[in-house]
Amino acid sequence: MRLLHTSDWHLGRSFHRESLLAAQGVFVDHLVETVRSEKVDVVVVSGDVYDRALPSVDAVRLCDEALRRLAAEGVRTVLISGNHDSARRLGFGAGLMDAAGVHLRTDPDRAGEPVVIDDVAFYGIPYLEPELVRGPWELPERTHTAALGHAMSLVRADLARRGGRSVVLAHAFVTGGRASDSERDISVGGVAHVPVSAFDGVDYVALGHLHGRQRMSEAVRYSGSPIAYSFSEEGQVKGSWLVDLAPGGEVSAEFAEAPVPRPVATLRGRLDDLLTAAEHARHEDHWLHVTLTDPIRPKGAMERLRARFEHTLALSFEPEGGVRETVARPRLAGRPEIEVALDFVREVRGEAADDDETRLLQEAVEACRVKEAMA
């Protein structure tokens, strides 16, 4: 049997207020083409289908399109909910969708009830919030290890009766995994990790949650997100695992790279150097986070950067030699607001505001006064 292991679609997510729906649509096209060209039998999606519990209409539409296109290819699809999803909303109509070959597994209590395809049992363990399952499952402690351990005990109990090959989908942070900036913290009392040994006894574990592809063991892997969702993912190769499950349960896998509609990158240096150096030409179509190191904060830095790097999204300032120390800070109490604002400009930039900037600040101060007076 051939599986395509993917996760963390985060449909509807934006990147520094830039919509990613078009890029996510490109991934859906790639997903369907991979299923067709690689003769995939089952697609597994290991959580975080959406980016939020109440996804946008456009995100729901894209998810619907993806599932309909996969069903039209004759491939079975198994999905679980992640920590970004609303388990109840994502799981709506699961019983009806089973007949179409789309299998939603969002109820923790059904972790031991597999979707059986040929002789392979697919166990869906949705994201487990320890506080919510501790009472019903009578767990000894409020940790992810306790919650996942109980879910896996349900899996092993069913597998012992059933026999045959097995695949587990789970959305969790496995010890030793490398995180990025775009994953939501799931720590409970400082304990977010679960050991890889928690998954012993099954043939393949398709993990979701961490956004970089990772091999925790030959049979336990993260596929990562299909596109980059933070600048910390610069350099990551995105895509899905093509997994071949042999009749005896042996696993082999290769990575199917996804297209990159727009790469992400970070640049650092003085503004004039960034704007003139030929070596940065290859970054002109990237989404960029730029860190300026000029001793004095340049005026109009973002506008000037975007004249060359149209897709600059984030800007930070780390002056060479550190932040300039101020000998004496002016008294704030009782001073006119406009003076405080102008002092701030002078402090962070090293030079006074010009006439246009002074006029804009004055207009802002006056608008605030009017708003306060009308409150």
Tab-separated table of C-alpha atoms in Angstrom:
chain	number	residue	atom	x	y	z
A	1	MET	CA	0.000	0.000	0.000
A	2	ARG	CA	1.229	3.481	-0.841
A	3	LEU	CA	0.422	6.384	1.483
A	4	LEU	CA	0.884	10.113	1.072
A	5	HIS	CA	1.525	11.620	4.508
A	6	THR	CA	0.818	15.343	4.816
A	7	SER	CA	-0.215	17.671	7.642
A	8	ASP	CA	-0.526	21.244	8.870
A	9	TRP	CA	-2.271	22.726	5.857
A	10	HIS	CA	-3.428	25.713	7.965
A	11	LEU	CA	-5.914	26.708	5.287
A	12	GLY	CA	-6.827	30.380	5.604
A	13	ARG	CA	-3.577	31.434	7.245
A	14	SER	CA	-1.972	34.745	6.392
A	15	PHE	CA	1.721	35.622	6.489
A	16	HIS	CA	2.332	39.056	7.960
A	17	ARG	CA	-1.141	40.007	6.654
A	18	GLU	CA	-0.437	38.566	3.182
A	19	SER	CA	-3.076	36.013	2.144
A	20	LEU	CA	-1.689	32.541	1.475
A	21	LEU	CA	-4.815	31.054	-0.096
A	22	ALA	CA	-3.369	31.217	-3.616
A	23	ALA	CA	-0.195	29.445	-2.478
A	24	GLN	CA	-2.276	26.857	-0.624
A	25	GLY	CA	-4.300	26.331	-3.793
A	26	VAL	CA	-1.063	25.590	-5.664
A	27	PHE	CA	-0.287	22.959	-3.030
A	28	VAL	CA	-3.699	21.344	-3.487
A	29	ASP	CA	-3.003	21.103	-7.243
A	30	HIS	CA	0.363	19.487	-6.456
A	31	LEU	CA	-1.255	17.107	-3.962
A	32	VAL	CA	-3.786	15.841	-6.492
A	33	GLU	CA	-1.155	15.498	-9.218
A	34	THR	CA	1.112	13.536	-6.842
A	35	VAL	CA	-1.749	11.183	-5.962
A	36	ARG	CA	-2.329	10.608	-9.668
A	37	SER	CA	1.275	10.272	-10.828
A	38	GLU	CA	2.515	8.210	-7.866
A	39	LYS	CA	-0.544	5.927	-7.728
A	40	VAL	CA	-1.257	6.728	-4.082
A	41	ASP	CA	-3.815	4.556	-2.295
A	42	VAL	CA	-4.442	6.613	0.851
A	43	VAL	CA	-3.813	10.255	1.779
A	44	VAL	CA	-3.399	10.989	5.497
A	45	VAL	CA	-3.669	14.524	6.887
A	46	SER	CA	-2.334	14.687	10.438
A	47	GLY	CA	-4.132	17.708	11.821
A	48	ASP	CA	-4.317	21.502	11.553
A	49	VAL	CA	-6.381	21.305	8.397
A	50	TYR	CA	-7.494	24.884	9.097
A	51	ASP	CA	-5.582	27.693	10.766
A	52	ARG	CA	-8.308	28.534	13.252
A	53	ALA	CA	-11.386	27.065	14.876
A	54	LEU	CA	-13.689	29.323	12.825
A	55	PRO	CA	-12.129	29.221	9.351
A	56	SER	CA	-12.991	31.730	6.666
A	57	VAL	CA	-15.454	30.897	3.902
A	58	ASP	CA	-12.608	30.840	1.374
A	59	ALA	CA	-10.608	28.397	3.512
A	60	VAL	CA	-13.599	26.059	3.818
A	61	ARG	CA	-14.151	26.288	0.070
A	62	LEU	CA	-10.535	25.290	-0.623
A	63	CYS	CA	-10.755	22.365	1.795
A	64	ASP	CA	-13.968	21.207	0.134
A	65	GLU	CA	-12.315	21.444	-3.278
A	66	ALA	CA	-9.295	19.439	-2.100
A	67	LEU	CA	-11.378	16.623	-0.624
A	68	ARG	CA	-13.701	16.441	-3.637
A	69	ARG	CA	-10.744	16.249	-6.029
A	70	LEU	CA	-9.080	13.526	-3.973
A	71	ALA	CA	-12.315	11.527	-3.871
A	72	ALA	CA	-12.626	11.893	-7.652
A	73	GLU	CA	-9.183	10.278	-8.003
A	74	GLY	CA	-10.504	7.222	-6.161
A	75	VAL	CA	-8.091	7.709	-3.271
A	76	ARG	CA	-9.164	7.323	0.355
A	77	THR	CA	-8.404	10.256	2.677
A	78	VAL	CA	-8.038	10.066	6.458
A	79	LEU	CA	-7.891	13.323	8.447
A	80	ILE	CA	-7.588	14.191	12.129
A	81	SER	CA	-8.074	17.511	13.914
A	82	GLY	CA	-5.098	19.474	15.224
A	83	ASN	CA	-4.753	22.074	17.951
A	84	HIS	CA	-5.745	24.851	15.498
A	85	ASP	CA	-8.929	23.067	14.413
A	86	SER	CA	-12.296	22.906	16.111
A	87	ALA	CA	-12.693	19.152	16.529
A	88	ARG	CA	-16.487	19.332	16.579
A	89	ARG	CA	-16.766	21.587	13.550
A	90	LEU	CA	-14.207	19.680	11.497
A	91	GLY	CA	-15.869	16.403	12.459
A	92	PHE	CA	-19.361	17.472	11.397
A	93	GLY	CA	-20.858	14.936	8.996
A	94	ALA	CA	-18.017	12.451	9.502
A	95	GLY	CA	-20.383	9.495	9.367
A	96	LEU	CA	-21.816	10.644	6.059
A	97	MET	CA	-18.410	11.405	4.544
A	98	ASP	CA	-17.141	7.895	5.287
A	99	ALA	CA	-19.251	6.625	2.397
A	100	ALA	CA	-17.388	8.984	0.041
A	101	GLY	CA	-13.997	7.713	1.166
A	102	VAL	CA	-13.233	10.784	3.300
A	103	HIS	CA	-12.672	9.727	6.908
A	104	LEU	CA	-12.658	12.458	9.570
A	105	ARG	CA	-11.457	11.377	13.003
A	106	THR	CA	-11.823	14.134	15.609
A	107	ASP	CA	-13.270	12.320	18.667
A	108	PRO	CA	-10.598	11.185	21.180
A	109	ASP	CA	-12.858	8.405	22.441
A	110	ARG	CA	-12.769	6.788	18.996
A	111	ALA	CA	-8.978	6.557	18.849
A	112	GLY	CA	-9.216	2.767	19.061
A	113	GLU	CA	-11.743	2.506	16.212
A	114	PRO	CA	-9.746	2.358	12.981
A	115	VAL	CA	-10.589	3.092	9.397
A	116	VAL	CA	-9.786	-0.244	7.746
A	117	ILE	CA	-8.591	-0.052	4.141
A	118	ASP	CA	-7.740	-3.430	2.662
A	119	ASP	CA	-5.949	-5.057	5.611
A	120	VAL	CA	-4.448	-1.850	7.020
A	121	ALA	CA	-5.999	-0.270	10.132
A	122	PHE	CA	-5.694	3.539	10.224
A	123	TYR	CA	-6.058	4.889	13.772
A	124	GLY	CA	-6.769	8.615	14.032
A	125	ILE	CA	-5.648	10.245	17.287
A	126	PRO	CA	-6.737	13.904	17.111
A	127	TYR	CA	-4.938	16.579	19.099
A	128	LEU	CA	-5.490	15.746	22.759
A	129	GLU	CA	-5.892	18.648	25.171
A	130	PRO	CA	-4.878	17.042	28.494
A	131	GLU	CA	-7.273	19.116	30.585
A	132	LEU	CA	-10.261	17.942	28.525
A	133	VAL	CA	-9.487	14.203	28.516
A	134	ARG	CA	-8.010	13.838	32.002
A	135	GLY	CA	-11.394	13.489	33.720
A	136	PRO	CA	-13.199	11.209	31.251
A	137	TRP	CA	-10.142	8.979	30.879
A	138	GLU	CA	-9.224	9.126	34.611
A	139	LEU	CA	-5.639	9.994	33.789
A	140	PRO	CA	-3.109	10.067	36.652
A	141	GLU	CA	-1.676	13.405	35.524
A	142	ARG	CA	-2.459	16.365	33.281
A	143	THR	CA	0.223	15.836	30.618
A	144	HIS	CA	0.398	15.110	26.923
A	145	THR	CA	2.296	11.893	27.660
A	146	ALA	CA	-0.542	10.598	29.845
A	147	ALA	CA	-3.202	11.562	27.292
A	148	LEU	CA	-1.386	10.092	24.300
A	149	GLY	CA	-0.400	7.027	26.307
A	150	HIS	CA	-4.052	6.273	27.022
A	151	ALA	CA	-5.036	6.788	23.382
A	152	MET	CA	-2.289	4.424	22.276
A	153	SER	CA	-3.478	1.838	24.789
A	154	LEU	CA	-6.844	1.915	22.990
A	155	VAL	CA	-5.030	1.463	19.683
A	156	ARG	CA	-2.947	-1.476	20.928
A	157	ALA	CA	-5.960	-3.187	22.476
A	158	ASP	CA	-7.841	-3.081	19.189
A	159	LEU	CA	-4.767	-4.050	17.185
A	160	ALA	CA	-4.154	-7.079	19.419
A	161	ARG	CA	-7.622	-8.387	18.561
A	162	ARG	CA	-7.485	-7.410	14.896
A	163	GLY	CA	-3.914	-8.116	13.796
A	164	GLY	CA	-2.562	-6.997	10.433
A	165	ARG	CA	-0.787	-3.808	9.401
A	166	SER	CA	-1.358	-0.497	11.175
A	167	VAL	CA	-0.911	3.254	10.715
A	168	VAL	CA	-1.432	5.894	13.425
A	169	LEU	CA	-2.152	9.565	12.728
A	170	ALA	CA	-1.306	11.852	15.656
A	171	HIS	CA	-0.908	15.568	16.281
A	172	ALA	CA	1.724	16.019	18.988
A	173	PHE	CA	5.181	17.328	19.891
A	174	VAL	CA	7.548	14.349	20.056
A	175	THR	CA	10.686	14.725	22.144
A	176	GLY	CA	13.644	15.656	19.961
A	177	GLY	CA	11.546	17.361	17.312
A	178	ARG	CA	12.703	20.728	15.975
A	179	ALA	CA	10.134	23.494	16.362
A	180	SER	CA	9.718	26.711	14.377
A	181	ASP	CA	8.148	30.092	15.174
A	182	SER	CA	4.824	29.341	13.476
A	183	GLU	CA	3.564	26.550	15.742
A	184	ARG	CA	1.185	27.386	18.551
A	185	ASP	CA	2.494	26.480	22.008
A	186	ILE	CA	0.786	23.358	23.414
A	187	SER	CA	2.769	23.112	26.651
A	188	VAL	CA	0.953	22.099	29.814
A	189	GLY	CA	2.798	23.009	32.982
A	190	GLY	CA	5.930	23.260	30.859
A	191	VAL	CA	5.500	19.703	29.515
A	192	ALA	CA	4.586	19.598	25.836
A	193	HIS	CA	6.677	16.660	24.643
A	194	VAL	CA	5.833	12.976	24.348
A	195	PRO	CA	8.488	10.269	23.858
A	196	VAL	CA	8.752	8.540	20.506
A	197	SER	CA	8.432	5.240	22.388
A	198	ALA	CA	4.768	6.130	23.021
A	199	PHE	CA	4.079	4.911	19.487
A	200	ASP	CA	5.736	1.506	19.788
A	201	GLY	CA	3.823	-1.372	18.268
A	202	VAL	CA	2.499	0.132	15.023
A	203	ASP	CA	3.953	-0.020	11.543
A	204	TYR	CA	3.899	3.688	10.652
A	205	VAL	CA	3.158	6.898	12.572
A	206	ALA	CA	2.145	9.961	10.539
A	207	LEU	CA	2.781	12.956	12.776
A	208	GLY	CA	1.546	16.514	12.540
A	209	HIS	CA	2.183	19.751	14.499
A	210	LEU	CA	5.849	20.585	13.770
A	211	HIS	CA	6.274	22.454	10.495
A	212	GLY	CA	9.592	21.004	9.324
A	213	ARG	CA	9.856	17.504	7.833
A	214	GLN	CA	11.568	15.225	10.342
A	215	ARG	CA	12.331	11.539	10.821
A	216	MET	CA	12.007	10.620	14.495
A	217	SER	CA	12.612	6.974	13.548
A	218	GLU	CA	12.245	4.999	10.343
A	219	ALA	CA	8.552	4.501	11.094
A	220	VAL	CA	7.758	7.772	12.921
A	221	ARG	CA	7.877	10.950	10.841
A	222	TYR	CA	6.659	14.529	10.544
A	223	SER	CA	5.714	15.652	7.057
A	224	GLY	CA	5.844	19.341	8.034
A	225	SER	CA	3.661	22.091	6.602
A	226	PRO	CA	3.222	22.323	2.805
A	227	ILE	CA	4.460	25.929	2.668
A	228	ALA	CA	6.495	28.172	4.991
A	229	TYR	CA	4.494	29.967	7.669
A	230	SER	CA	7.352	31.853	9.377
A	231	PHE	CA	10.784	33.202	8.534
A	232	SER	CA	12.266	30.583	10.872
A	233	GLU	CA	11.351	28.037	8.164
A	234	GLU	CA	13.789	29.577	5.684
A	235	GLY	CA	15.672	26.760	4.000
A	236	GLN	CA	13.177	24.029	4.896
A	237	VAL	CA	12.123	21.725	2.066
A	238	LYS	CA	8.330	21.468	2.010
A	239	GLY	CA	6.175	18.597	0.794
A	240	SER	CA	4.819	15.199	1.852
A	241	TRP	CA	6.143	11.721	2.597
A	242	LEU	CA	5.422	8.994	0.055
A	243	VAL	CA	5.307	5.887	2.232
A	244	ASP	CA	5.268	2.321	0.960
A	245	LEU	CA	3.910	-0.184	3.468
A	246	ALA	CA	4.995	-3.709	2.561
A	247	PRO	CA	2.798	-6.786	3.207
A	248	GLY	CA	4.847	-7.601	6.291
A	249	GLY	CA	4.602	-4.061	7.662
A	250	GLU	CA	8.067	-2.912	6.546
A	251	VAL	CA	8.235	0.806	5.730
A	252	SER	CA	10.131	2.736	3.090
A	253	ALA	CA	9.636	6.429	2.394
A	254	GLU	CA	10.729	9.155	0.022
A	255	PHE	CA	9.913	12.850	0.126
A	256	ALA	CA	7.734	14.436	-2.547
A	257	GLU	CA	8.740	18.107	-2.697
A	258	ALA	CA	5.973	20.679	-3.047
A	259	PRO	CA	6.206	23.766	-5.282
A	260	VAL	CA	7.331	27.026	-3.670
A	261	PRO	CA	5.118	29.880	-4.928
A	262	ARG	CA	7.253	32.457	-3.121
A	263	PRO	CA	10.352	31.658	-1.014
A	264	VAL	CA	11.032	33.287	2.353
A	265	ALA	CA	14.374	34.758	3.358
A	266	THR	CA	16.044	36.984	5.928
A	267	LEU	CA	18.490	39.769	5.062
A	268	ARG	CA	20.754	41.751	7.359
A	269	GLY	CA	22.932	44.778	6.751
A	270	ARG	CA	23.067	48.518	6.203
A	271	LEU	CA	20.255	49.933	4.098
A	272	ASP	CA	22.425	51.386	1.319
A	273	ASP	CA	24.349	48.116	1.002
A	274	LEU	CA	21.128	46.104	0.740
A	275	LEU	CA	19.780	48.428	-1.924
A	276	THR	CA	22.872	48.333	-4.124
A	277	ALA	CA	24.651	44.975	-3.659
A	278	ALA	CA	24.264	42.692	-6.699
A	279	GLU	CA	24.387	39.590	-4.485
A	280	HIS	CA	20.893	40.366	-3.176
A	281	ALA	CA	19.245	40.327	-6.617
A	282	ARG	CA	18.146	36.717	-6.088
A	283	HIS	CA	16.005	37.834	-3.132
A	284	GLU	CA	14.012	40.444	-5.024
A	285	ASP	CA	10.978	38.138	-5.427
A	286	HIS	CA	11.168	36.652	-1.912
A	287	TRP	CA	9.082	37.410	1.145
A	288	LEU	CA	11.651	39.112	3.344
A	289	HIS	CA	12.409	39.918	6.943
A	290	VAL	CA	15.089	42.604	6.873
A	291	THR	CA	17.253	43.586	9.833
A	292	LEU	CA	18.982	46.953	9.407
A	293	THR	CA	22.317	47.513	11.137
A	294	ASP	CA	22.818	51.228	10.327
A	295	PRO	CA	24.171	53.144	13.355
A	296	ILE	CA	21.266	55.589	12.933
A	297	ARG	CA	17.785	54.433	11.934
A	298	PRO	CA	17.292	55.458	8.268
A	299	LYS	CA	14.290	57.534	7.254
A	300	GLY	CA	11.642	55.827	5.137
A	301	ALA	CA	13.432	52.500	5.406
A	302	MET	CA	10.477	50.272	4.525
A	303	GLU	CA	9.487	52.351	1.499
A	304	ARG	CA	13.054	52.393	0.219
A	305	LEU	CA	13.435	48.641	0.733
A	306	ARG	CA	10.221	47.909	-1.123
A	307	ALA	CA	11.450	49.893	-4.095
A	308	ARG	CA	13.885	47.004	-4.690
A	309	PHE	CA	12.383	44.198	-2.601
A	310	GLU	CA	8.676	44.504	-3.286
A	311	HIS	CA	7.712	41.735	-0.884
A	312	THR	CA	9.466	42.958	2.259
A	313	LEU	CA	7.064	42.072	5.076
A	314	ALA	CA	8.978	42.647	8.320
A	315	LEU	CA	11.617	45.146	9.365
A	316	SER	CA	13.748	45.271	12.508
A	317	PHE	CA	16.605	47.502	13.609
A	318	GLU	CA	19.765	46.310	15.344
A	319	PRO	CA	22.382	49.079	15.063
A	320	GLU	CA	26.031	48.121	14.891
A	321	GLY	CA	27.631	48.490	18.293
A	322	GLY	CA	24.291	48.254	20.089
A	323	VAL	CA	21.631	50.804	20.921
A	324	ARG	CA	23.004	54.291	21.445
A	325	GLU	CA	22.880	55.325	25.093
A	326	THR	CA	21.127	58.543	26.077
A	327	VAL	CA	22.989	60.830	28.451
A	328	ALA	CA	19.903	62.352	30.025
A	329	ARG	CA	16.262	61.512	29.358
A	330	PRO	CA	13.907	64.516	29.263
A	331	ARG	CA	11.139	64.864	31.807
A	332	LEU	CA	7.785	63.629	30.438
A	333	ALA	CA	5.240	64.746	33.035
A	334	GLY	CA	3.640	68.087	32.213
A	335	ARG	CA	5.302	68.467	28.830
A	336	PRO	CA	3.216	68.968	25.661
A	337	GLU	CA	2.520	65.696	23.851
A	338	ILE	CA	4.035	66.987	20.612
A	339	GLU	CA	7.346	67.683	22.342
A	340	VAL	CA	7.454	64.160	23.762
A	341	ALA	CA	6.721	62.710	20.316
A	342	LEU	CA	9.411	64.808	18.639
A	343	ASP	CA	11.929	63.847	21.318
A	344	PHE	CA	11.127	60.184	20.632
A	345	VAL	CA	11.817	60.627	16.910
A	346	ARG	CA	15.120	62.337	17.687
A	347	GLU	CA	16.045	59.578	20.161
A	348	VAL	CA	15.461	56.569	17.918
A	349	ARG	CA	16.700	58.108	14.671
A	350	GLY	CA	19.489	60.340	15.845
A	351	GLU	CA	18.111	63.422	14.039
A	352	ALA	CA	15.101	65.685	14.341
A	353	ALA	CA	11.822	65.193	12.491
A	354	ASP	CA	11.448	67.287	9.350
A	355	ASP	CA	8.594	69.747	8.748
A	356	ASP	CA	6.270	67.189	7.129
A	357	GLU	CA	6.788	64.683	9.929
A	358	THR	CA	6.259	67.360	12.553
A	359	ARG	CA	2.989	68.377	10.915
A	360	LEU	CA	1.744	64.746	10.807
A	361	LEU	CA	2.593	64.252	14.475
A	362	GLN	CA	0.810	67.469	15.396
A	363	GLU	CA	-2.297	66.364	13.481
A	364	ALA	CA	-2.219	62.999	15.264
A	365	VAL	CA	-1.956	64.630	18.675
A	366	GLU	CA	-4.856	66.953	17.914
A	367	ALA	CA	-6.992	64.040	16.631
A	368	CYS	CA	-6.371	62.176	19.881
A	369	ARG	CA	-7.449	65.198	21.897
A	370	VAL	CA	-10.671	65.493	19.911
A	371	LYS	CA	-11.398	61.787	20.386
A	372	GLU	CA	-10.826	62.034	24.132
A	373	ALA	CA	-13.028	65.102	24.386
A	374	MET	CA	-15.884	63.307	22.627
A	375	ALA	CA	-15.626	60.133	24.702
